XYZ file of C-alpha atoms in Angstrom:
689
model
C -0.058 -0.390 -0.680
C 1.275 3.097 -0.972
C 2.006 5.829 2.079
C -0.119 9.168 1.799
C 2.674 11.531 3.245
C 1.950 14.476 5.809
C 4.250 17.156 6.188
C 4.881 16.424 9.098
C 5.832 12.800 7.817
C 8.575 14.031 5.781
C 12.058 13.431 8.303
C 12.717 16.420 8.793
C 16.712 16.438 7.822
C 15.462 16.137 4.507
C 11.779 18.424 4.686
C 15.014 21.333 5.531
C 16.771 20.938 2.666
C 15.997 23.756 -0.282
C 13.000 25.299 2.151
C 14.334 27.846 1.873
C 14.961 28.092 -0.936
C 11.446 27.071 -2.462
C 10.321 30.505 -0.223
C 12.331 32.961 -1.623
C 11.102 31.522 -5.209
C 7.231 30.816 -5.001
C 6.947 32.733 -2.312
C 4.383 36.555 -2.119
C 7.513 38.310 -2.198
C 9.604 35.858 -4.487
C 11.222 35.778 -7.899
C 8.395 35.042 -9.859
C 6.209 37.137 -8.346
C 8.830 39.354 -9.163
C 9.256 38.752 -11.746
C 6.284 37.174 -14.470
C 3.273 39.001 -14.575
C 0.705 37.373 -12.751
C 2.077 35.568 -10.325
C 0.628 35.029 -7.968
C 1.953 32.282 -5.096
C 0.015 29.718 -3.628
C 0.748 27.129 -0.466
C -0.149 24.172 -2.365
C 2.427 24.845 -5.086
C 4.949 25.306 -1.901
C 4.902 22.331 -0.734
C 4.617 20.293 -4.178
C 8.379 21.987 -4.863
C 9.074 21.193 -1.980
C 7.699 17.790 -1.353
C 9.846 17.165 -5.012
C 13.106 19.549 -4.346
C 13.388 16.867 -1.255
C 12.223 14.039 -3.328
C 15.310 15.409 -5.722
C 18.305 15.458 -2.290
C 17.378 11.752 -1.548
C 17.551 10.602 -4.708
C 13.423 8.469 -4.159
C 9.965 8.195 -5.973
C 7.321 10.474 -5.334
C 3.763 10.655 -6.217
C 2.351 13.630 -6.824
C -0.987 14.748 -7.497
C -2.156 17.856 -7.385
C -5.521 20.372 -8.684
C -5.991 21.468 -11.127
C -4.293 25.789 -11.027
C -1.798 23.741 -8.410
C 0.771 24.933 -11.192
C 2.684 21.536 -11.263
C 4.983 22.647 -14.294
C 6.998 25.132 -12.305
C 6.684 22.870 -8.899
C 8.541 20.889 -10.704
C 10.575 22.502 -12.985
C 12.578 24.651 -10.937
C 14.011 22.013 -8.410
C 14.573 20.296 -11.075
C 16.421 22.693 -13.267
C 18.318 24.043 -9.928
C 18.338 20.490 -8.124
C 18.541 17.621 -10.084
C 20.920 17.140 -12.421
C 20.628 15.910 -15.557
C 16.751 14.948 -15.519
C 14.704 13.866 -18.349
C 10.513 15.604 -18.260
C 8.374 13.610 -20.304
C 5.583 14.361 -20.959
C 1.671 13.034 -22.531
C 2.170 14.984 -25.852
C 3.921 16.123 -28.568
C 1.697 19.432 -27.986
C 2.654 19.468 -23.976
C 6.531 18.892 -24.516
C 6.674 21.706 -26.852
C 5.195 23.949 -24.746
C 7.391 23.250 -22.135
C 10.151 23.043 -24.436
C 9.727 26.877 -25.884
C 6.887 28.785 -23.887
C 7.675 27.234 -19.696
C 11.727 26.099 -19.748
C 12.079 29.194 -21.319
C 10.221 32.019 -18.758
C 11.601 29.260 -16.145
C 15.037 30.027 -17.512
C 15.281 33.414 -17.665
C 13.487 34.318 -13.955
C 16.634 32.182 -12.502
C 19.697 33.600 -14.880
C 20.234 30.103 -14.869
C 22.511 28.524 -17.202
C 21.159 25.208 -17.562
C 21.025 23.394 -21.081
C 18.294 21.691 -22.880
C 16.992 19.926 -25.079
C 13.353 18.661 -27.059
C 13.859 14.821 -28.030
C 11.067 13.730 -29.938
C 10.621 10.210 -32.261
C 12.524 9.504 -35.778
C 9.100 9.964 -37.318
C 9.565 13.961 -36.739
C 12.358 14.608 -38.348
C 12.760 15.054 -41.768
C 15.897 12.581 -43.250
C 17.538 13.335 -45.707
C 17.851 9.930 -47.888
C 14.457 9.391 -48.275
C 13.666 12.887 -49.273
C 15.238 12.125 -51.162
C 14.029 8.512 -52.712
C 11.313 10.560 -52.880
C 11.770 13.200 -55.597
C 13.571 10.327 -57.766
C 11.158 8.276 -57.166
C 7.862 10.208 -58.433
C 5.243 8.108 -56.303
C 3.606 10.827 -54.848
C -0.021 10.816 -56.765
C -2.076 14.530 -55.489
C -0.622 18.104 -56.786
C -1.613 18.914 -53.461
C 1.358 16.631 -52.148
C 3.235 17.745 -54.175
C 3.610 21.062 -53.445
C 4.031 20.219 -50.205
C 6.749 18.142 -51.126
C 8.345 21.737 -52.742
C 7.409 22.981 -48.826
C 9.468 20.232 -47.382
C 12.127 20.953 -50.105
C 12.218 24.228 -48.836
C 12.199 24.254 -45.486
C 15.537 21.115 -44.796
C 17.076 24.518 -46.070
C 16.428 27.113 -43.951
C 15.895 24.105 -40.706
C 18.381 23.660 -38.045
C 16.629 20.781 -36.138
C 14.134 19.201 -39.176
C 11.611 18.603 -36.773
C 8.316 18.622 -39.261
C 6.117 20.665 -36.749
C 7.986 23.722 -37.694
C 6.419 23.496 -41.036
C 2.917 24.597 -39.506
C 2.010 25.193 -43.726
C 2.288 21.104 -43.961
C -0.426 19.509 -41.788
C 0.737 17.078 -39.664
C -1.686 14.220 -40.583
C -0.198 14.955 -44.516
C 0.562 11.596 -46.107
C 3.615 13.194 -47.827
C 5.696 12.954 -44.390
C 5.853 9.353 -44.968
C 7.908 9.536 -47.304
C 9.672 11.507 -46.617
C 10.647 10.368 -43.022
C 12.263 7.362 -41.659
C 11.785 4.624 -39.186
C 13.600 2.205 -37.122
C 13.317 -0.099 -39.547
C 14.190 1.689 -42.289
C 16.881 4.729 -41.130
C 19.909 2.839 -42.708
C 21.843 4.010 -40.336
C 25.716 4.883 -40.102
C 25.896 3.485 -43.587
C 23.528 6.096 -45.083
C 25.632 9.053 -47.690
C 23.679 11.823 -44.905
C 23.969 10.437 -41.512
C 26.574 13.594 -40.614
C 23.646 16.267 -42.044
C 20.830 13.374 -39.616
C 18.281 15.549 -37.697
C 17.958 11.728 -35.717
C 21.641 11.508 -34.407
C 21.731 15.993 -34.082
C 18.588 15.358 -31.043
C 20.753 13.623 -29.274
C 23.971 14.347 -29.442
C 22.036 17.822 -28.641
C 20.777 15.973 -26.167
C 23.503 13.740 -24.770
C 24.787 16.900 -24.227
C 22.133 18.411 -22.352
C 20.749 18.982 -18.691
C 17.416 18.555 -19.294
C 15.173 16.748 -22.088
C 12.644 16.624 -23.022
C 10.672 13.960 -24.357
C 7.024 12.570 -24.786
C 5.813 9.887 -23.249
C 5.176 7.492 -26.017
C 9.166 8.061 -27.597
C 10.392 7.059 -23.399
C 8.508 3.630 -23.417
C 9.143 2.425 -27.382
C 12.723 3.453 -26.599
C 12.667 1.104 -23.887
C 11.240 -1.390 -25.360
C 12.457 -0.733 -28.642
C 15.953 0.417 -27.532
C 15.205 3.045 -30.775
C 14.969 6.408 -29.272
C 17.865 7.528 -27.622
C 16.158 6.932 -24.273
C 17.845 4.104 -23.343
C 21.043 6.394 -23.749
C 19.813 9.197 -21.726
C 19.285 6.454 -18.188
C 21.574 5.512 -17.178
C 23.357 9.061 -16.267
C 19.700 10.710 -15.690
C 19.286 12.197 -11.865
C 16.137 12.433 -12.574
C 13.204 11.716 -13.984
C 9.664 13.279 -14.088
C 6.962 12.148 -15.612
C 4.133 14.722 -15.795
C 0.738 13.937 -16.789
C 1.980 10.303 -15.497
C -2.046 8.539 -15.180
C -0.869 7.984 -18.663
C 1.234 5.554 -18.629
C 0.055 2.565 -18.032
C -2.150 2.950 -20.805
C 1.205 3.930 -23.136
C 2.848 1.451 -20.883
C 1.291 -1.423 -22.314
C 1.266 0.082 -25.721
C 4.301 0.263 -25.813
C 5.687 -3.010 -23.779
C 3.517 -5.158 -26.104
C 3.691 -6.030 -29.277
C 1.214 -5.504 -32.939
C 1.721 -6.859 -36.771
C -0.376 -5.421 -38.865
C -1.609 -6.388 -42.339
C -0.442 -2.287 -43.221
C 3.385 -3.217 -42.459
C 3.501 -6.782 -43.769
C 1.900 -4.470 -47.448
C 4.080 -2.423 -47.384
C 6.795 -4.544 -47.547
C 6.116 -5.827 -50.144
C 5.464 -1.874 -51.491
C 9.206 -1.768 -50.260
C 10.408 -5.563 -51.499
C 9.517 -5.303 -55.070
C 10.426 -1.491 -55.688
C 13.580 -2.010 -54.252
C 13.474 -5.422 -56.174
C 13.236 -4.031 -59.050
C 15.784 -1.154 -58.887
C 18.358 -3.256 -57.549
C 18.314 -6.455 -58.272
C 16.237 -6.790 -61.593
C 17.937 -10.003 -62.906
C 17.490 -11.840 -59.362
C 14.084 -12.990 -58.915
C 10.692 -12.159 -59.916
C 9.618 -9.456 -57.651
C 5.965 -9.264 -59.099
C 4.819 -13.613 -58.449
C 7.429 -13.764 -55.511
C 5.388 -10.596 -53.868
C 1.619 -11.316 -55.227
C 1.574 -14.340 -53.058
C 2.026 -12.341 -49.911
C 0.123 -9.044 -50.381
C -3.307 -11.484 -51.536
C -2.685 -13.523 -48.216
C -2.514 -10.736 -45.887
C -6.029 -8.870 -47.986
C -6.885 -12.047 -47.317
C -7.000 -12.779 -44.188
C -8.451 -8.862 -43.222
C -11.327 -9.890 -45.351
C -11.257 -13.337 -42.571
C -13.817 -10.970 -40.268
C -16.135 -9.441 -42.503
C -17.333 -6.660 -40.458
C -15.405 -3.112 -40.483
C -14.183 -3.045 -36.506
C -13.683 -5.523 -34.418
C -11.448 -6.577 -31.489
C -11.654 -10.720 -30.584
C -9.035 -11.808 -27.950
C -8.489 -15.803 -29.356
C -10.583 -17.426 -27.695
C -13.212 -15.724 -28.385
C -12.287 -16.360 -32.217
C -13.516 -19.801 -33.296
C -11.389 -22.770 -34.348
C -13.158 -23.610 -37.875
C -12.803 -19.650 -38.675
C -11.083 -18.903 -41.625
C -8.282 -16.804 -40.053
C -6.584 -19.262 -38.874
C -6.217 -20.693 -42.577
C -5.344 -17.722 -43.969
C -2.714 -17.043 -40.738
C -0.751 -20.208 -41.839
C -1.138 -18.437 -46.034
C 0.809 -15.367 -44.870
C 3.757 -17.303 -42.975
C 4.714 -19.282 -46.451
C 4.510 -16.893 -48.401
C 6.568 -14.596 -46.048
C 8.691 -17.166 -45.790
C 8.917 -17.097 -49.830
C 9.589 -13.405 -49.510
C 11.934 -13.964 -47.082
C 14.432 -16.792 -49.293
C 14.626 -13.583 -52.138
C 15.187 -10.558 -50.467
C 18.767 -13.583 -48.636
C 20.156 -14.363 -51.521
C 19.200 -10.300 -52.926
C 20.171 -8.966 -49.785
C 24.216 -7.761 -50.768
C 23.675 -6.044 -53.987
C 21.765 -3.416 -52.283
C 21.482 -1.950 -48.296
C 18.350 -1.159 -49.089
C 17.075 -4.684 -50.572
C 19.748 -5.817 -46.917
C 17.824 -3.861 -44.852
C 13.918 -5.344 -46.181
C 14.657 -8.294 -44.974
C 15.110 -7.515 -41.348
C 12.386 -6.427 -41.866
C 10.521 -9.682 -42.668
C 12.719 -11.182 -40.271
C 11.311 -9.382 -38.119
C 7.774 -9.627 -39.028
C 8.391 -13.415 -39.007
C 9.518 -13.472 -35.065
C 6.622 -11.556 -33.554
C 3.408 -13.824 -36.544
C 5.790 -16.778 -34.842
C 5.757 -15.316 -31.583
C 1.775 -15.145 -31.895
C 0.671 -17.720 -33.683
C 3.443 -20.636 -30.958
C 1.177 -18.880 -27.947
C -2.135 -18.758 -29.781
C -1.766 -23.275 -30.586
C -0.720 -23.117 -26.547
C -3.681 -21.705 -25.493
C -5.437 -24.311 -28.462
C -6.557 -27.771 -26.215
C -6.859 -30.510 -28.194
C -10.729 -30.372 -28.466
C -10.262 -27.231 -30.708
C -11.196 -25.196 -27.672
C -8.528 -22.142 -26.557
C -6.831 -22.252 -22.883
C -7.266 -18.927 -21.053
C -3.502 -17.028 -22.408
C -0.719 -18.466 -21.375
C 2.382 -16.158 -21.689
C 5.195 -19.440 -23.994
C 8.788 -20.008 -22.868
C 11.588 -17.715 -22.001
C 8.492 -14.490 -23.420
C 8.610 -12.552 -20.109
C 4.992 -11.606 -18.229
C 1.513 -13.331 -19.016
C 0.460 -12.243 -22.271
C -4.118 -10.887 -23.611
C -3.239 -12.307 -27.888
C -6.332 -10.674 -29.306
C -6.732 -9.588 -32.738
C -8.344 -6.061 -34.398
C -9.780 -6.021 -37.558
C -10.510 -2.058 -38.973
C -11.698 -0.705 -42.661
C -9.248 -1.528 -44.595
C -6.022 -3.460 -41.811
C -6.080 -6.340 -39.383
C -3.677 -5.909 -36.488
C -2.473 -8.902 -34.805
C -1.248 -7.942 -30.708
C 0.419 -9.384 -28.582
C -0.418 -7.272 -24.567
C 1.019 -7.847 -21.364
C -1.203 -8.432 -18.661
C 0.365 -6.337 -16.221
C 2.932 -3.800 -16.802
C 4.282 -3.309 -13.979
C 7.884 -5.723 -14.137
C 8.490 -4.905 -16.787
C 8.715 -1.052 -15.245
C 10.072 -2.824 -12.433
C 12.875 -3.899 -13.722
C 13.717 -0.593 -15.982
C 13.651 1.842 -13.016
C 16.714 -1.194 -11.718
C 19.567 -0.324 -11.349
C 20.923 3.372 -10.700
C 19.643 5.715 -8.017
C 17.974 8.474 -9.395
C 14.669 11.131 -8.421
C 11.553 9.278 -10.172
C 7.688 11.878 -10.292
C 5.126 10.821 -11.024
C 3.168 13.813 -10.825
C -1.250 13.975 -12.205
C -3.923 16.421 -11.620
C -5.331 12.974 -12.165
C -4.165 9.241 -9.866
C -6.226 9.453 -6.937
C -9.617 8.918 -6.681
C -10.342 10.669 -3.239
C -6.690 10.188 -2.166
C -6.925 6.426 -2.796
C -3.698 5.883 -5.220
C -4.587 2.314 -5.228
C -5.017 1.411 -8.932
C -1.829 3.534 -10.253
C 0.126 2.053 -7.433
C -0.904 -1.174 -8.750
C -0.984 -0.956 -12.453
C 2.681 0.384 -12.126
C 4.323 -1.393 -9.396
C 5.150 1.601 -7.481
C 4.742 -0.378 -3.997
C 5.787 1.107 -0.763
C 5.807 4.577 -2.512
C 5.694 7.152 -1.013
C 1.844 9.222 -2.655
C 1.247 13.415 -1.867
C -2.733 14.917 -2.340
C -3.124 18.982 -2.661
C -5.740 19.704 -3.326
C -7.323 23.040 -6.077
C -7.529 26.726 -5.662
C -10.179 27.328 -6.937
C -13.378 28.420 -5.340
C -15.347 24.778 -7.010
C -18.478 25.597 -5.129
C -18.591 29.184 -6.216
C -17.427 29.122 -9.258
C -19.017 26.277 -11.082
C -22.697 23.499 -10.670
C -22.366 20.071 -10.829
C -25.849 19.421 -13.053
C -27.066 15.607 -13.440
C -30.415 16.198 -14.837
C -33.976 14.286 -14.157
C -35.415 11.146 -16.359
C -33.010 10.300 -18.668
C -33.011 6.879 -20.010
C -30.257 4.258 -20.176
C -27.439 4.566 -21.128
C -27.303 1.385 -24.144
C -31.087 2.244 -24.844
C -30.816 3.333 -28.693
C -32.242 6.610 -27.639
C -30.576 7.646 -24.903
C -27.419 9.766 -27.406
C -30.596 11.658 -28.112
C -31.642 12.861 -25.187
C -28.670 13.647 -23.877
C -29.491 16.424 -26.993
C -32.764 17.454 -26.048
C -31.254 17.654 -21.973
C -28.250 20.043 -22.993
C -29.630 21.838 -25.885
C -31.628 24.837 -23.253
C -28.462 24.668 -21.089
C -26.669 25.842 -24.782
C -29.110 28.248 -25.410
C -28.979 29.581 -21.886
C -24.823 29.589 -21.968
C -24.996 30.947 -24.813
C -22.549 27.938 -26.898
C -20.016 28.274 -24.728
C -20.588 24.546 -24.635
C -18.285 21.750 -25.076
C -20.164 17.933 -25.152
C -17.966 15.168 -23.888
C -18.575 12.119 -25.661
C -17.610 8.381 -24.467
C -18.059 6.811 -28.956
C -17.111 8.377 -32.264
C -20.876 7.178 -33.118
C -22.007 9.528 -29.950
C -20.073 12.302 -31.615
C -21.305 12.146 -34.745
C -25.316 11.331 -33.514
C -24.842 14.494 -32.029
C -23.076 16.801 -34.321
C -25.769 16.195 -36.668
C -28.880 16.718 -33.879
C -26.957 19.434 -32.604
C -27.078 20.143 -36.532
C -30.055 19.936 -37.116
C -32.018 21.790 -34.702
C -28.817 25.198 -34.276
C -30.547 25.112 -38.309
C -34.372 24.814 -37.358
C -34.717 26.670 -34.583
C -32.515 29.583 -36.254
C -28.887 29.770 -33.631
C -26.345 31.362 -34.900
C -23.352 29.243 -32.940
C -20.250 28.126 -35.045
C -20.588 23.919 -34.627
C -16.922 22.334 -34.395
C -16.295 18.669 -34.614
C -14.232 16.340 -33.394
C -12.948 14.601 -37.275
C -12.647 18.419 -39.474
C -10.200 19.129 -38.526
C -6.873 19.088 -36.449
C -7.440 19.006 -32.471
C -5.110 22.114 -32.500
C -6.828 24.176 -34.942
C -10.391 22.950 -33.467
C -9.544 24.381 -29.889
C -8.260 27.811 -32.403
C -11.419 28.730 -34.306
C -13.183 27.473 -30.754
C -11.445 30.703 -28.971
C -11.586 32.792 -31.207
C -15.515 32.712 -31.428
C -16.930 32.929 -28.395
C -19.831 31.676 -28.268
C -19.140 28.084 -30.082
C -20.034 24.377 -29.367
C -17.096 21.853 -30.062
C -18.090 17.975 -29.762
C -15.555 15.086 -28.959
C -14.481 12.168 -27.539
C -11.397 11.008 -26.016
C -8.978 12.839 -27.195
C -10.608 16.673 -25.951
C -10.765 14.593 -22.422
C -7.505 16.242 -21.966
C -4.917 18.639 -22.390
C -7.494 20.747 -23.490
C -6.724 24.254 -21.741
C -10.447 26.490 -22.495
C -9.498 29.311 -20.301
C -12.482 31.974 -19.793
C -15.581 33.052 -21.392
C -15.554 30.912 -24.664
C -16.363 27.403 -21.995
C -18.797 27.915 -19.966
C -20.676 24.574 -20.290
C -19.237 20.811 -19.520
C -21.843 18.392 -20.878
C -20.199 14.978 -20.743
C -22.814 12.300 -21.676
C -22.233 8.961 -19.958
C -19.593 8.021 -17.327
C -16.491 6.702 -19.644
C -16.680 3.008 -18.541
C -13.934 0.724 -20.955
C -15.867 -1.153 -23.503
C -17.011 -4.078 -22.300
C -15.373 -5.780 -25.668
C -11.811 -5.237 -24.996
C -10.188 -8.204 -25.059
C -7.477 -6.553 -23.533
C -9.858 -5.021 -20.449
C -11.787 -8.826 -19.784
C -8.700 -10.354 -19.330
C -7.326 -8.712 -16.553
C -10.239 -8.347 -15.331
C -10.486 -12.747 -15.059
C -6.649 -12.423 -13.648
C -8.368 -9.904 -10.901
C -10.848 -12.114 -9.947
C -8.685 -15.001 -9.763
C -7.293 -13.341 -7.420
C -10.242 -13.367 -5.034
C -10.435 -9.554 -6.426
C -14.264 -7.710 -7.812
C -12.705 -6.856 -11.008
C -15.389 -3.837 -11.628
C -14.833 -2.518 -7.956
C -10.544 -2.737 -8.264
C -10.343 -2.048 -11.693
C -12.784 -0.591 -14.023
C -14.740 1.997 -12.354
C -11.735 3.196 -10.582
C -10.136 3.787 -14.706
C -13.249 5.016 -15.235
C -13.575 7.846 -12.563
C -10.108 8.884 -13.281
C -10.432 9.729 -16.481
C -13.605 11.989 -15.392
C -11.775 13.328 -13.405
C -9.545 15.028 -16.871
C -12.777 15.862 -18.521
C -14.457 17.255 -15.409
C -11.296 19.514 -15.266
C -11.704 21.162 -18.841
C -14.510 23.727 -16.982
C -12.560 25.473 -14.519
C -8.314 26.038 -15.419
C -8.632 29.569 -13.483
C -9.598 32.292 -10.957
C -12.532 34.018 -12.148
C -14.001 30.738 -15.252
C -16.968 30.105 -13.392
C -19.376 27.606 -15.529
C -21.574 24.057 -15.633
C -20.887 20.568 -15.134
C -23.242 18.435 -17.134
C -23.237 14.804 -16.101
C -26.010 13.343 -18.244
C -25.398 9.329 -16.309
C -27.879 8.634 -15.048
C -26.008 6.124 -12.584
C -23.900 8.693 -11.642
C -27.201 8.960 -9.210
C -28.902 5.482 -9.327
C -25.495 2.864 -9.084
C -24.536 2.124 -5.636
C -21.001 3.542 -7.038
C -21.817 6.598 -7.973
C -21.793 8.225 -4.835
C -17.887 7.465 -4.665
C -17.509 8.322 -8.319
C -19.040 12.292 -7.392
C -17.086 12.116 -4.521
C -14.303 11.598 -6.431
C -15.632 15.054 -8.670
C -14.403 18.406 -8.337
C -16.263 20.226 -4.650
C -19.574 21.959 -7.630
C -21.889 23.024 -6.127
C -25.061 20.577 -6.662
C -28.719 20.280 -8.598
C -30.968 17.988 -10.622
C -33.175 20.877 -11.620
C -32.736 22.726 -14.849
C -34.182 25.761 -14.383
C -31.511 26.454 -10.975
C -28.750 26.028 -14.953
C -30.930 28.510 -16.683
C -30.290 31.083 -13.793
C -26.900 30.631 -13.316
C -26.605 30.765 -16.660
C -28.557 34.540 -17.304
C -26.496 35.951 -13.759
C -23.454 35.026 -15.292
C -24.647 36.779 -18.128
C -26.205 40.141 -16.479
C -22.498 40.157 -14.474
C -21.747 40.142 -17.797
C -23.456 43.664 -19.487
C -22.231 44.895 -16.236
C -18.197 44.459 -17.510
C -19.484 45.277 -20.665
C -21.058 48.486 -19.855
C -18.294 50.104 -16.582
C -15.826 48.940 -18.999
């Protein structure tokens, strides 16, 4: 069990270290107050900074939960910058990574006059590759006029940029397909054999990271490297004194993604495409390349067609032994082996053919592991037994299949990342800080601790400085149907519409599924048109997240409908956002094979899968969604949670007690009056100015 520390429980010989310096920096008349316009000293921030400084001094681990508005970024950056030695800071997303590197870190360096060198390190797919850019220019593979224009932009960009980071070239969308052709992967990088090795942006970024005092990365990069040894973190980790994870609540999901393995039909088709192109370019006389590649392409497509549905997630146990899936999988393995045999004979003729051979062997190894484990878990009567690890394959894993519209993925996912992550933390003593606004459930860190394997590590929580009781209302509408009913999304829109009107737009509608996003958008669009309402309506998927948020803020009276990507990491302050509507409690989908396997494993140990896993997971996600509403001391608004289970189910009390301490109501009239009062205050403010 993780201990919840009080100030009194911290040893005084450690607690006193650096406390005076922290007070001088963060206090009412401290350096920050005197240097940053609008900065306000907050006791919770001071205490958090002291706790982190103590952990750094003692090379200890600390779980630090700080409510919205505490100022946790400064609370961990300043002690790390002053006393952390070689520091790695890992954030939840690339956007937050850029924000830290471009805004927060420079601000603190300037204020403290700290001679600290800082580097930004991203995954190799974020950097333009000279070799692949030249190859794309020569091959002329581009099919659209738009991509041709983007390629010209990238060509100009590479002549002026010092970093090669595609984030600097805003003119070319991050989602543009052309990026895949001008960046490298671990599989397609030529390494020291590349003629552009000396000019390589990836190598330059890694070298800067090696030499810097502080390196800013993101969780995907951190765990991808620990799993793949490809991004430079493995080289950085031994020399690091302090590791800080911001948005640490995301770590279990991210680590699970990278400590598992997956093979997709898309990877196989890309291998076929590249093998054909390189074979024809460098060894045309060595084989009948089209005849070798075509059977594997066909087998990969047949594997996807083994499932007629557009979207499906099945564990191996759920796939019928009579299904064509297993036969198709055998054909993929056979045709892949045939390609490997040809590539091995021709590999010495070109480095790029050798590269295709290495990729093919890697796919073969992963396929063999997946199929061998699937066979071990199938009994003689054709029924699949519960997943068990193959010999020497590490922790227990669940095997499952995910089919998309045009591709299929085979997954091998560990049931628990705790033993894997703890192995990574072994070795030289160093500080590990896990910071987030949402790790605990009513100050109980047990769920997070068990996921990450952080048993017996100290944990502390600091409340938000906001006065939620006065700043906001939690509204749960009455007479809502059950969330699994067909008419539920329509009922959500019906209940929300009067409040959207009362709020003057200024609304986030956060849905738990993409289907609900689409249906809600159709309904609201029709209702706005019918009623002559002019609120701009922004829908996830219509544009990138950053662009949608910029438009939302600029409008001042818009409605934005989104799913998971808008539940966290989104900061809209002021009057532009006054109403956050959450359609359902965010329980994981019941058809998730990994969730089902984890619950089964927990119940074998005598634990209740719902109480000990699904419920705390949903509460942490809900806290993130609720956290979009009140972002500073002057924000006011309403959090509307439509799900009747918040009131009707015994566990509902535990959920709403974990949310900010808003005033609560079930009456729509109370909410409408709240918005009327807000509007009156706005009018008075405008008149006075």
